[in-house]
Coordinates of C-alpha atoms in Angstrom, one line a residue:
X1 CA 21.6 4.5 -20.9
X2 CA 23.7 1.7 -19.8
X3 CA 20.7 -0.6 -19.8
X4 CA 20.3 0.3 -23.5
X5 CA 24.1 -0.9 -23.8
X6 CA 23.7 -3.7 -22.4
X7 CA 20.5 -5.2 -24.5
X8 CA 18.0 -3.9 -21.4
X9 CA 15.1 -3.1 -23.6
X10 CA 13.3 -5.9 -25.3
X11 CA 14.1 -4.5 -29.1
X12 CA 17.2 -4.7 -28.5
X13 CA 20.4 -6.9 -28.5
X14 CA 23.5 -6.4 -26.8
X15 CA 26.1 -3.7 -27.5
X16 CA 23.2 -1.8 -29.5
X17 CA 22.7 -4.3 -32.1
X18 CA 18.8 -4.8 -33.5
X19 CA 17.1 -7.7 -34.2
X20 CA 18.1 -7.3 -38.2
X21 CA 19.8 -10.6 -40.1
X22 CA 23.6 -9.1 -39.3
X23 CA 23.6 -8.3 -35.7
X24 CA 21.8 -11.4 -35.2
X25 CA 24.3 -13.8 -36.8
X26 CA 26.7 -11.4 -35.4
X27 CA 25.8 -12.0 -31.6
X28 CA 24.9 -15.8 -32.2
X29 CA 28.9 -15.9 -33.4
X30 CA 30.1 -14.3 -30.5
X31 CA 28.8 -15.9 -28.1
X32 CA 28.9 -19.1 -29.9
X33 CA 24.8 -20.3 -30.0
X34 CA 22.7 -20.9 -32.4
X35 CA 19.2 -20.3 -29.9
X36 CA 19.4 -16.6 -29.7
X37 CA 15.8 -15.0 -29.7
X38 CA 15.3 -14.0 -33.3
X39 CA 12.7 -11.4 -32.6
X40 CA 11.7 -8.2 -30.1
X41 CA 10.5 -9.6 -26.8
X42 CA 7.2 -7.9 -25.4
X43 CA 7.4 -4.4 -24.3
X44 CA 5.7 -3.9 -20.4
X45 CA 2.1 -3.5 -21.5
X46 CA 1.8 -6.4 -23.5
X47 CA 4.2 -8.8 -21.4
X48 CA 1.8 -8.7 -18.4
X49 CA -1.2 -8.8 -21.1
X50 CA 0.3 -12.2 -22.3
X51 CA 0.9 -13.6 -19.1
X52 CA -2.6 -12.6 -18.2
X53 CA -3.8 -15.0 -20.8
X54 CA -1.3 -17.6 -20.1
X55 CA 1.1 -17.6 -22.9
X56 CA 4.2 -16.3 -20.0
X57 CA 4.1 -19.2 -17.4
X58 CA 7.4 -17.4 -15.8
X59 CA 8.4 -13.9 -15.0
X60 CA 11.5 -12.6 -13.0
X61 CA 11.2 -8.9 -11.8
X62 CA 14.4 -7.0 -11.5
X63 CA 14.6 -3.7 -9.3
X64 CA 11.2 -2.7 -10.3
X65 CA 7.3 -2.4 -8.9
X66 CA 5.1 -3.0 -11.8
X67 CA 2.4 -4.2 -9.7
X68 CA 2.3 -0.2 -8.7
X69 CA 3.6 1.5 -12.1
X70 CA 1.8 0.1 -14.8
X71 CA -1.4 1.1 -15.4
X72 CA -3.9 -0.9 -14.6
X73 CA -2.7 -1.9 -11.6
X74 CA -5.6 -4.2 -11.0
X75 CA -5.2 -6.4 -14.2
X76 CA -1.4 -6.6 -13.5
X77 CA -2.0 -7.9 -9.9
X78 CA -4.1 -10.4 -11.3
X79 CA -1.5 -11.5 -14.3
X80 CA 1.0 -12.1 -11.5
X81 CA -1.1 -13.8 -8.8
X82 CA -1.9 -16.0 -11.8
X83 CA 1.4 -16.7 -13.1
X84 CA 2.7 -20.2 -12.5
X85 CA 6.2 -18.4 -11.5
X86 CA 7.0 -15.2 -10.4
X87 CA 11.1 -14.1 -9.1
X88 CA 11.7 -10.8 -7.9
X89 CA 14.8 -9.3 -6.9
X90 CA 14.7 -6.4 -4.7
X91 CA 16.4 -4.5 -2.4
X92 CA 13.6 -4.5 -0.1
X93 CA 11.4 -7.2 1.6
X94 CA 7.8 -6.2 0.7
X95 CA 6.7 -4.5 -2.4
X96 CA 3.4 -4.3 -3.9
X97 CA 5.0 -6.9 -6.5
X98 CA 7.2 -9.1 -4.2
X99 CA 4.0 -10.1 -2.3
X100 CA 3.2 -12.1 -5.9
X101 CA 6.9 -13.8 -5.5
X102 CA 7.3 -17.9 -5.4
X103 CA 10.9 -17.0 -5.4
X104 CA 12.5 -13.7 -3.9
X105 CA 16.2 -12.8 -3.8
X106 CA 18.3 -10.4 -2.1
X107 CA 19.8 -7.6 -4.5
X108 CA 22.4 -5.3 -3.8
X109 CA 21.2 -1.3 -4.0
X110 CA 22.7 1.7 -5.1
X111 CA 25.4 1.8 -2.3
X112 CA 26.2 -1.1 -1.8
X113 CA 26.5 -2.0 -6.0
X114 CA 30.1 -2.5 -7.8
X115 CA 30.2 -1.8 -11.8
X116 CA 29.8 1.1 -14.1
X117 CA 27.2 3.4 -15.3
X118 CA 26.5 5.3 -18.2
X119 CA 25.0 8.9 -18.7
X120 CA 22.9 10.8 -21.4
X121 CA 26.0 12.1 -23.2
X122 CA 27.5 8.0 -23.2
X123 CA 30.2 8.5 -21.0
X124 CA 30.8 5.6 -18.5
X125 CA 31.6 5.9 -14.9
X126 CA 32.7 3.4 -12.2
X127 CA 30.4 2.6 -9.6
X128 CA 32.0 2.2 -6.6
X129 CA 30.3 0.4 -3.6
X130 CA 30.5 2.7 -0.5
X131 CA 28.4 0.5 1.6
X132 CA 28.9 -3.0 2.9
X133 CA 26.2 -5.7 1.4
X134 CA 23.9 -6.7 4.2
X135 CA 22.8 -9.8 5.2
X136 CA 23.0 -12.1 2.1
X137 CA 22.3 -9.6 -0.2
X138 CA 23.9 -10.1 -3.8
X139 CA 24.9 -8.8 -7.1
X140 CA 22.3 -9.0 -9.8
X141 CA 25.1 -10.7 -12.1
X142 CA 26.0 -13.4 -9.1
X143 CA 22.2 -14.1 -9.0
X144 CA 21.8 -14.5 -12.6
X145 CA 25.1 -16.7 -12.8
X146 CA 24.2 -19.1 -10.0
X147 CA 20.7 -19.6 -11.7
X148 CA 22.3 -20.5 -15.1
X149 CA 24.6 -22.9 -13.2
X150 CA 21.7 -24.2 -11.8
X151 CA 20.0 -24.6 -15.2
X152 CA 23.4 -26.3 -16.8
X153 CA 24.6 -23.2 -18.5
X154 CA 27.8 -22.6 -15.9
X155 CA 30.3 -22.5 -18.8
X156 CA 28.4 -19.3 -20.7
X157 CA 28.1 -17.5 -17.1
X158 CA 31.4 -18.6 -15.4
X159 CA 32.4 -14.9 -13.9
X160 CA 33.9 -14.3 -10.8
X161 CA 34.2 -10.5 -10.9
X162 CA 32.7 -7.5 -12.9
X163 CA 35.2 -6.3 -14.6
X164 CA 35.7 -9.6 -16.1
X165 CA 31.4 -9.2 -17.6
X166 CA 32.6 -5.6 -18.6
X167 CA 35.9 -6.6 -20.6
X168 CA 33.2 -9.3 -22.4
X169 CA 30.7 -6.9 -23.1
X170 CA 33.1 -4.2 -24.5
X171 CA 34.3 -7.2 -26.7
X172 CA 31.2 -7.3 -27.8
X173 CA 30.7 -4.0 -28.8
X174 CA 34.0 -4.5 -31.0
X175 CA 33.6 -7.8 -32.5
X176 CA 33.5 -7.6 -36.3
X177 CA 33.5 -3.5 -35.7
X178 CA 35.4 -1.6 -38.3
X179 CA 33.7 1.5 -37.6
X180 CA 30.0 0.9 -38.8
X181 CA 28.7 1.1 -35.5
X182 CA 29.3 3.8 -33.1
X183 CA 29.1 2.1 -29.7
X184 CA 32.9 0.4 -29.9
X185 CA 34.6 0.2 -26.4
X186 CA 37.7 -1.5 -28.7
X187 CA 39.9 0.9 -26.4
X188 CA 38.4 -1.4 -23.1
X189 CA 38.3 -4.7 -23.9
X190 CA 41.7 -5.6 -22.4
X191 CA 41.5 -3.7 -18.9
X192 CA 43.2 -5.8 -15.9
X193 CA 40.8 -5.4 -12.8
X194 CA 43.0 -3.2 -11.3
X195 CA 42.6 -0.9 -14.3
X196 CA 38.9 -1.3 -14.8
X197 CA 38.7 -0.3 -10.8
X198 CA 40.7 3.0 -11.7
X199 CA 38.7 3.3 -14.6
X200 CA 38.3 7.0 -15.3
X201 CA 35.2 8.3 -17.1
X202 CA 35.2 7.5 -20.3
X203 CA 32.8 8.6 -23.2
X204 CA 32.3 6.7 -26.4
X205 CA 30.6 9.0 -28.6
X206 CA 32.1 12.6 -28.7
X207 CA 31.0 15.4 -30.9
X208 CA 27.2 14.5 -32.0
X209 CA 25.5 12.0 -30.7
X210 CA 24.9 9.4 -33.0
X211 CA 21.2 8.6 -33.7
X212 CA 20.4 5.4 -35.9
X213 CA 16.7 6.8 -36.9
X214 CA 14.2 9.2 -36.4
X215 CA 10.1 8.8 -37.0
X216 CA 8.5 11.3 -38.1
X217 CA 4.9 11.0 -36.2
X218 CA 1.8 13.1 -36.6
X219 CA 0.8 14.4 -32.9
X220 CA -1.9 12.9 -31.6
X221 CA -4.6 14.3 -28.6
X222 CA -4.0 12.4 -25.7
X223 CA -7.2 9.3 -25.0
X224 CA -8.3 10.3 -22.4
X225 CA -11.4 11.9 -23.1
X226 CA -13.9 13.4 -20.7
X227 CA -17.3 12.6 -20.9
X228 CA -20.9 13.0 -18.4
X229 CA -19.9 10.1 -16.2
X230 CA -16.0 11.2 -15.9
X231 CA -15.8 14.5 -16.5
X232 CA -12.6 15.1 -15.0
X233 CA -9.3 14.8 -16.6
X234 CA -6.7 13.7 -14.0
X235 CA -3.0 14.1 -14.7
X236 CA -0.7 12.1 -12.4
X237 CA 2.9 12.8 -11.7
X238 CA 5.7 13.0 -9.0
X239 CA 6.1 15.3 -5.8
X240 CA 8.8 16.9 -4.7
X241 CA 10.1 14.2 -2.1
X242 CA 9.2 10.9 -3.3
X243 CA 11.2 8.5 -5.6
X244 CA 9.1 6.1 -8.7
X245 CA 6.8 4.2 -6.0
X246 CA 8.2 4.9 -2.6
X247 CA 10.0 1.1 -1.9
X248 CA 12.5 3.2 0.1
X249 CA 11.6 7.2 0.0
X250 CA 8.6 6.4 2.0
X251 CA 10.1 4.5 4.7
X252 CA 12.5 8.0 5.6
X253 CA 10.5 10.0 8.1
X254 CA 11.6 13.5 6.6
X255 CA 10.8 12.4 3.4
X256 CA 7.1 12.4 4.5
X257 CA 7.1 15.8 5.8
X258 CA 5.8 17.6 3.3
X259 CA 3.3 15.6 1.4
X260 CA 2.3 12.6 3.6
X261 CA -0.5 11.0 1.8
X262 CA -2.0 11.0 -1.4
X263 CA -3.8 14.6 -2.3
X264 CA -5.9 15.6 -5.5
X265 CA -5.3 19.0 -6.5
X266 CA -8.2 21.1 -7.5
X267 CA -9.3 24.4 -8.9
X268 CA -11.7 26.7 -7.0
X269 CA -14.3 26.1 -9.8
X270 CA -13.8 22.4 -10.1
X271 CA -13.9 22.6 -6.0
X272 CA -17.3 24.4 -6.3
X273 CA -18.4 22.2 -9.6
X274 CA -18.1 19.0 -7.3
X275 CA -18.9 20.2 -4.0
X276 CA -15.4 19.6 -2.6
X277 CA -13.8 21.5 0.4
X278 CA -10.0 21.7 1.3
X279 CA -8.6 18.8 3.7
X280 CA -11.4 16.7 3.5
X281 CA -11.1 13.6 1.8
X282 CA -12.3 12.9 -1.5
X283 CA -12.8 9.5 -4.3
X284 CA -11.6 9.7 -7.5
X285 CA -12.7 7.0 -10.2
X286 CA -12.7 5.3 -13.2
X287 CA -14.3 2.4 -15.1
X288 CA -11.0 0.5 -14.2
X289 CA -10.4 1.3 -10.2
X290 CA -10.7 3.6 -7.4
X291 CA -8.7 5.8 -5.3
X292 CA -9.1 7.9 -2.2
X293 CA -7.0 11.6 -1.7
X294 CA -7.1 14.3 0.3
X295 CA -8.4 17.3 -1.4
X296 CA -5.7 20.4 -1.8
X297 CA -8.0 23.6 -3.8
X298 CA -4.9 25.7 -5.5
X299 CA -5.1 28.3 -7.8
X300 CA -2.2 26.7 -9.6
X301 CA -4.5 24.1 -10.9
X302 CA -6.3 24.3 -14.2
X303 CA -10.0 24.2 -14.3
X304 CA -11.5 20.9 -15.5
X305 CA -8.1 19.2 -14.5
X306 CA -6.7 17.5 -11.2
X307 CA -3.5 16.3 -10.2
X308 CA -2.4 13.6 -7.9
X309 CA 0.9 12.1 -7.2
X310 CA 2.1 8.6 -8.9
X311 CA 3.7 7.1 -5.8
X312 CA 1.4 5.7 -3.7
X313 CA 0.9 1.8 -2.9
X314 CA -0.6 -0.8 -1.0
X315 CA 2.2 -0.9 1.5
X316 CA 1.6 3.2 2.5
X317 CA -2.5 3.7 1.4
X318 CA -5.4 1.4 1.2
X319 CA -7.0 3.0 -2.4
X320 CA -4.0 5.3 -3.0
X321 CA -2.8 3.8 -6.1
X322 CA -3.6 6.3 -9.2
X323 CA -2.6 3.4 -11.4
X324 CA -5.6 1.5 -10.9
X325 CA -7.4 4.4 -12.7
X326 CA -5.6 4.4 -15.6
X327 CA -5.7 2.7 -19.1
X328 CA -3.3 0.7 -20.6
X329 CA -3.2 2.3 -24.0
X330 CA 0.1 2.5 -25.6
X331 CA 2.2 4.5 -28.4
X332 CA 2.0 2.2 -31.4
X333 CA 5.7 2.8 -31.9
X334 CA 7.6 3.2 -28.6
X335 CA 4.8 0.7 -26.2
X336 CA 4.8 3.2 -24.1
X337 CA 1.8 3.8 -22.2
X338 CA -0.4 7.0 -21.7
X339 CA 0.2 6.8 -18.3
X340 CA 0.1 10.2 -17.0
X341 CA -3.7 11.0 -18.3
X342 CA -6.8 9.4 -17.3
X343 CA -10.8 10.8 -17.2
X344 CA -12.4 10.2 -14.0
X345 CA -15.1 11.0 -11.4
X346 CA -14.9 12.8 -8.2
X347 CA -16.7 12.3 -5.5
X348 CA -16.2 13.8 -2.1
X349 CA -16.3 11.3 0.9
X350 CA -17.4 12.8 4.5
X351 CA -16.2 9.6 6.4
X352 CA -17.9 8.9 9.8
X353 CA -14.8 9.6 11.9
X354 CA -10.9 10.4 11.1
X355 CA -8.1 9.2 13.7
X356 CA -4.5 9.0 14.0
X357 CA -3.3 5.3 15.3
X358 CA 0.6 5.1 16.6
X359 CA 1.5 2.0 17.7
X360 CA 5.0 -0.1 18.7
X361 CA 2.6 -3.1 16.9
X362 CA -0.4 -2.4 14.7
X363 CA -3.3 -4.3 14.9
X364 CA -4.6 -6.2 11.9
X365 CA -7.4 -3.7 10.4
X366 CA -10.3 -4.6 8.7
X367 CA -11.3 -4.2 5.0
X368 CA -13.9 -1.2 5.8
X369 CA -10.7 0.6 7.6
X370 CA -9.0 3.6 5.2
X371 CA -5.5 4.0 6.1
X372 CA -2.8 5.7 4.7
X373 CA 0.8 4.9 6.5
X374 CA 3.5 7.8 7.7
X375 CA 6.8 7.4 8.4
X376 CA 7.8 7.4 11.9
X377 CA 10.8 6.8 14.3
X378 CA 10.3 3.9 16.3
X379 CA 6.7 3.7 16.2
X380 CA 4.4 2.6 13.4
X381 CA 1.8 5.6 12.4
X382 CA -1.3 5.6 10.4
X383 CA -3.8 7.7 9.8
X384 CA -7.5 6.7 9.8
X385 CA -11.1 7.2 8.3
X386 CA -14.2 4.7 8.3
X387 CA -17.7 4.5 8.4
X388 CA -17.7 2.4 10.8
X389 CA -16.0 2.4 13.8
X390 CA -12.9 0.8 15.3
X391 CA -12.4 1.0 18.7
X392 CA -14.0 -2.3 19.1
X393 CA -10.8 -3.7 16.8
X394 CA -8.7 -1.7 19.1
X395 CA -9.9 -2.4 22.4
X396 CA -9.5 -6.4 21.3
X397 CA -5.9 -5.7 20.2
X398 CA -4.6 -4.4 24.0
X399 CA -6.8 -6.7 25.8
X400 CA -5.3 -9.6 24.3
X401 CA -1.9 -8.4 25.4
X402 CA -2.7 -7.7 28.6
X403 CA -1.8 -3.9 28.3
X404 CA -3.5 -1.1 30.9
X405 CA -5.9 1.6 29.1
X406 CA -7.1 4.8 29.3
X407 CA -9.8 5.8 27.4
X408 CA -11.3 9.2 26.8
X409 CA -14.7 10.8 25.3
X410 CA -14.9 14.3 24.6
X411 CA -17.8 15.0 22.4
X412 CA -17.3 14.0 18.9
X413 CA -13.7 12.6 20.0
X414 CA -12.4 10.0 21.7
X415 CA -9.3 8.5 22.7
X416 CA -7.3 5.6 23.9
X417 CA -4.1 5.0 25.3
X418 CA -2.4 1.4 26.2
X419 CA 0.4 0.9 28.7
X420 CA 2.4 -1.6 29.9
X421 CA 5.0 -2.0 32.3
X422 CA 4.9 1.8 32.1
X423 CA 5.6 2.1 28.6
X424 CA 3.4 3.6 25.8
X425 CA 2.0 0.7 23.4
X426 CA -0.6 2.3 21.4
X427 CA -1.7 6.1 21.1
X428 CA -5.5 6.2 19.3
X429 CA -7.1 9.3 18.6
X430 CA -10.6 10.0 16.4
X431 CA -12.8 12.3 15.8
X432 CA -15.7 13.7 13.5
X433 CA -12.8 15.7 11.4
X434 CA -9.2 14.7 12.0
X435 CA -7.9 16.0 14.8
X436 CA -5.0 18.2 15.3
X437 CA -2.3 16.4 17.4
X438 CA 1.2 17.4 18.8
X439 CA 2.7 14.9 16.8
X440 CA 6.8 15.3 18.0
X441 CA 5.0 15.1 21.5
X442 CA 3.4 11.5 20.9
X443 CA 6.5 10.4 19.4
X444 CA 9.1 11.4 22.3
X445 CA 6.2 9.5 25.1
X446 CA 7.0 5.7 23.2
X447 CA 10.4 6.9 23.6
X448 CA 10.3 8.0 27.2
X449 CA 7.1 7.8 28.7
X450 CA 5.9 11.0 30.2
X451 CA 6.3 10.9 34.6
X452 CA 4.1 14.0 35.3
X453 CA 0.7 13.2 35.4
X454 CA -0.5 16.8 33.6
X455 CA 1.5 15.5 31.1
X456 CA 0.3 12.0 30.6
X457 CA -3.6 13.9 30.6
X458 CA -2.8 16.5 27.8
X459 CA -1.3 13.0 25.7
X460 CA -4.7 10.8 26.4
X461 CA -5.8 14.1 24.2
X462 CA -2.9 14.2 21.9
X463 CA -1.9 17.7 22.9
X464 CA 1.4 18.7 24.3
X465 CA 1.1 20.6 27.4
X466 CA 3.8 23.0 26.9
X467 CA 2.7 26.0 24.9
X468 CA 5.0 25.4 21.9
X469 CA 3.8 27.2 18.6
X470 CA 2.3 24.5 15.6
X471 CA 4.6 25.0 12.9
X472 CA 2.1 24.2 11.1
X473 CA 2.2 21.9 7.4
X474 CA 6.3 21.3 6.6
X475 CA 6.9 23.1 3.7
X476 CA 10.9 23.0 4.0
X477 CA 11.7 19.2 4.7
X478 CA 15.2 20.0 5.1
X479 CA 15.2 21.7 8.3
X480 CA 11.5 21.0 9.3
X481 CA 10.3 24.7 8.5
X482 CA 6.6 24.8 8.7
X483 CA 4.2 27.0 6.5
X484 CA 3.3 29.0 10.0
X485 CA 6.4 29.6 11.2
X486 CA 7.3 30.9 7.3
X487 CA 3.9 33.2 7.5
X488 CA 4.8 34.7 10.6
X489 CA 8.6 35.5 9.3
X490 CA 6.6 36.9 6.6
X491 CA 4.8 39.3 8.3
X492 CA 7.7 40.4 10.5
X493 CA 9.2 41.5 7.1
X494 CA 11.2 39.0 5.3
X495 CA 10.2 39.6 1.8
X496 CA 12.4 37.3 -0.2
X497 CA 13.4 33.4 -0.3
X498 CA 17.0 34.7 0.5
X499 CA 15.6 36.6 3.7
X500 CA 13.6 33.6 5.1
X501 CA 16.5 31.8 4.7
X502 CA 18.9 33.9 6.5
X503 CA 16.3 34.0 9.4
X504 CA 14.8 30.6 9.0
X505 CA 17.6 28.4 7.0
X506 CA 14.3 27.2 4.8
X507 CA 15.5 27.2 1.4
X508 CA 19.1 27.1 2.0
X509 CA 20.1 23.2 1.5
X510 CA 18.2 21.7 -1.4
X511 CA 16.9 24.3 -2.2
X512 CA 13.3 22.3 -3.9
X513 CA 10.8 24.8 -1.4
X514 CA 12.5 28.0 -2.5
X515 CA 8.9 28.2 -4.8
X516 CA 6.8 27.5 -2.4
X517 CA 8.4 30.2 0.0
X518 CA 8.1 32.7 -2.9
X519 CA 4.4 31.9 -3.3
X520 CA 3.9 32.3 0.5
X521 CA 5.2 35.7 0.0
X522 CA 3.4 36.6 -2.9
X523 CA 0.4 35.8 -1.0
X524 CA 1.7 37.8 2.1
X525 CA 2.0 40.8 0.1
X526 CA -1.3 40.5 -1.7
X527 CA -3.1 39.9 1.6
X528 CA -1.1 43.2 2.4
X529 CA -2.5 45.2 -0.1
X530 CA -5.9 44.1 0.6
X531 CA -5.6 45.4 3.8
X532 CA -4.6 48.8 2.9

């Protein structure tokens, strides 16, 4: 809402004001110009389409990924690899878009920024920064200052503070405002810094909320049609953990508990219809791109639908990006895009081996090489799947640094551990299927490097020797509460969310897997009565 305030949407001016005769000579007269854009700037969609074709020579990205949202994806890689100049601010140091970046600045995040905000019901809040800025991190308005210093426009962006940008656009918001238009922060424009810093929240529109026009439309089907050759419709959306397209969420190893790499969800007749099978790994497509997901058959699905989450990218999957399946067809009168539907194929993909690869440095992985990343303390992890094999790659990776081996071959898997100066480098694992490994176990031998030699054995196999119980898939990310260790509280007789979380504490801090536990015991007490 406050980036509708502020002019943040490219039919917009400032302080609400359109681009109609008034509020344009209006705005020109504040802020004393006479080159103010005179009409709407391109929506998402067609701003990448116009720098596709080279009528946008220069782009600057602010806090978002649009190499990973829009859909496309494909085409809006290849508008920005193309464009003569791309900026991207960001918070972190590689997105899917800042790899496109001739320039890249520092922003400030959440924490760490100092300003207001504004909710659904217009009532403003200060933002307070409870985190230092690291490194040489900035402001957004500090960048955007310096730049039009840069550019000889110093005197129209001479701030030194916040609340002095605030005071200017509540001024704004009052100039030539006798009560016509609703947004009027009159009562602000004076504040001293100390009171805009003790600022209270503070609501501009009370009672009803004003609205300045509505459209009657005619609902329309969504495009996506299926046909012979797609015959699928996929619907894409979030998961419970993960944040827009995981620039931070995926980095945070609890975050990745529960859903740790892209999954299609299926029906049992779709699962039949296309010969897929639970776990195994399946690709989706369309006449635009490709994806790869894990399969997940649930009877929550609808038949002739799948889901699959949005958040994927090329930093955390190689082919995990459901936006390069989708179309870039827009609402005629908002721009947005139909992003959330798309008609594909579904193949499923029996890959010649599966592995888990944990490494203090990875190696640099051919093109033929599926990966999908996972969050990890202090080691990087990946898992695998090819049809061709890589221990050639890896074997070229340790050698070269000089590290000790131990290699393993057990039937259809096969392992390989690097050492050196007694510390754990590299942890490889493969097999026909994906094999099941004590994953805490690896973890704690990079950190201290197992002394007994039973144990350092039962790693080379990825098992830990002790005869701790596999809680099994995370279903409570909170406490790290897996789905077996719910089942068996289950069937020792905790029949309700509330009971499993007295025993278990799953369910009793967030509180987002309280339906999941409730369909674990729905199934426990229908498995119950089939037993009787």
């Amino acid at each position: 809402m406050g980036g509708r305030e502020v002019g943040g949407l490219a039919n917009q001016l400032a302080a609400h004001m359109s681009f109609e005769p008034d509020d344009l000579s209006r705005v020109a007269r504040f802020w004393g110009t006479e080159r103010l854009a005179q009409t709407p700037g391109l929506m998402a969609v067609d701003l990448f389409d116009a720098i596709a074709r080279g009528e946008v020579k220069a782009v600057w990205i602010m806090g978002t990924n649009p190499a990973v949202s829009l859909p496309d994806s494909h085409a809006v890689c290849q508008a920005l690899a193309a464009c003569p100049l791309v900026i991207v601010s960001e918070v972190m140091r590689d997105t899917d878009t800042s790899r496109f970046a001739h320039i890249r600045f520092p922003a400030l995040g959440w924490g760490e920024k100092n300003g207001t905000v504004t909710n659904s019901e217009r009532r403003i809040s200060r933002q307070r920064a409870f985190l230092p800025a690291p490194g040489e991190a900035k402001p957004d308005w500090w960048i955007i200052a310096e730049i039009a210093k840069k550019l000889g426009y110093g005197a129209a962006f001479n701030w030194q503070h916040p609340q002095e940008i605030f005071c200017e656009h509540a001024a704004l918001s009052a100039f030539e405002n006798a009560g016509a238009r609703a947004f009027n922060l009159s009562d602000l424009v004076t504040l001293t810094r100390q009171q805009w810093d003790d600022l209270e929240p503070y609501q501009w529109a009370t009672g009803k909320i004003p609205v300045r026009r509505i459209i009657p439309v005619e609902p329309e089907h969504h495009g996506a049609v299926p046909d012979a050759l797609y015959p699928l419709i996929l619907n894409s959306g979030r998961v419970r953990d993960q944040w827009h397209t995981m620039t931070r969420t995926g980095y945070v190893p609890r975050l990745m508990q529960h859903i740790a790499e892209p999954q299609v969800d299926v029906s049992a007749a779709d699962a039949q219809r296309f010969a897929l099978q639970d776990g195994q790994l399946a690709r989706l497509s369309s006449p635009r791109g490709v994806m790869v997901a894990r399969v997940h058959v649930t009877a929550g699905q609808r038949d002739g639908e799948a889901f699959t989450p949005m958040h994927w990218n090329n930093r955390f999957a190689r082919q995990g990006k459901v936006n390069a399946l989708v179309e870039g067809r827009c609402d005629p009168l908002s721009g947005q895009p139909e992003s959330k539907q798309t008609a594909v194929r579904i193949m499923p993909w029996q890959p010649g081996w599966q592995g888990e690869l944990y490494a203090r440095e990875l190696p640099e992985l051919p093109a033929f090489a599926h990966w999908w990343r996972k969050a990890t303390v202090g080691v990087e992890r990946l898992t695998l799947a090819s049809d061709k094999s890589l221990s050639e790659v890896i074997l070229a990776h340790c050698n070269a640094r000089g590290w000790q081996l131990q290699i393993a071959q057990t039937g259809e898997r096969s392992s390989i551990l690097a050492w050196h100066n007694g510390d754990l480098m590299l942890g490889f694992w493969e097999g026909k299927t994906r094999p099941a490994l004590a994953h805490d176990f690896i973890v704690s031998a990079f950190q201290t490097p197992p002394a007994e030699r039973v144990e350092r054995h039962a790693l080379l196999d990825g098992q830990n020797p002790g005869e701790r119980k596999d809680p099994g898939r995370i279903i409570c990310s909170c406490f790290s509460v897996g789905e077996n260790t719910i089942r068996e509280a289950i069937a020792g007789g905790c029949d309700s969310a509330a009971a499993l979380g007295a025993t278990l504490r799953c369910g009793t801090n967030c509180g987002s897997c309280v339906p999941e536990l409730k369909g674990l015991i729905a199934e426990g007490s229908s498995a119950a009565l089939m037993q009787r």
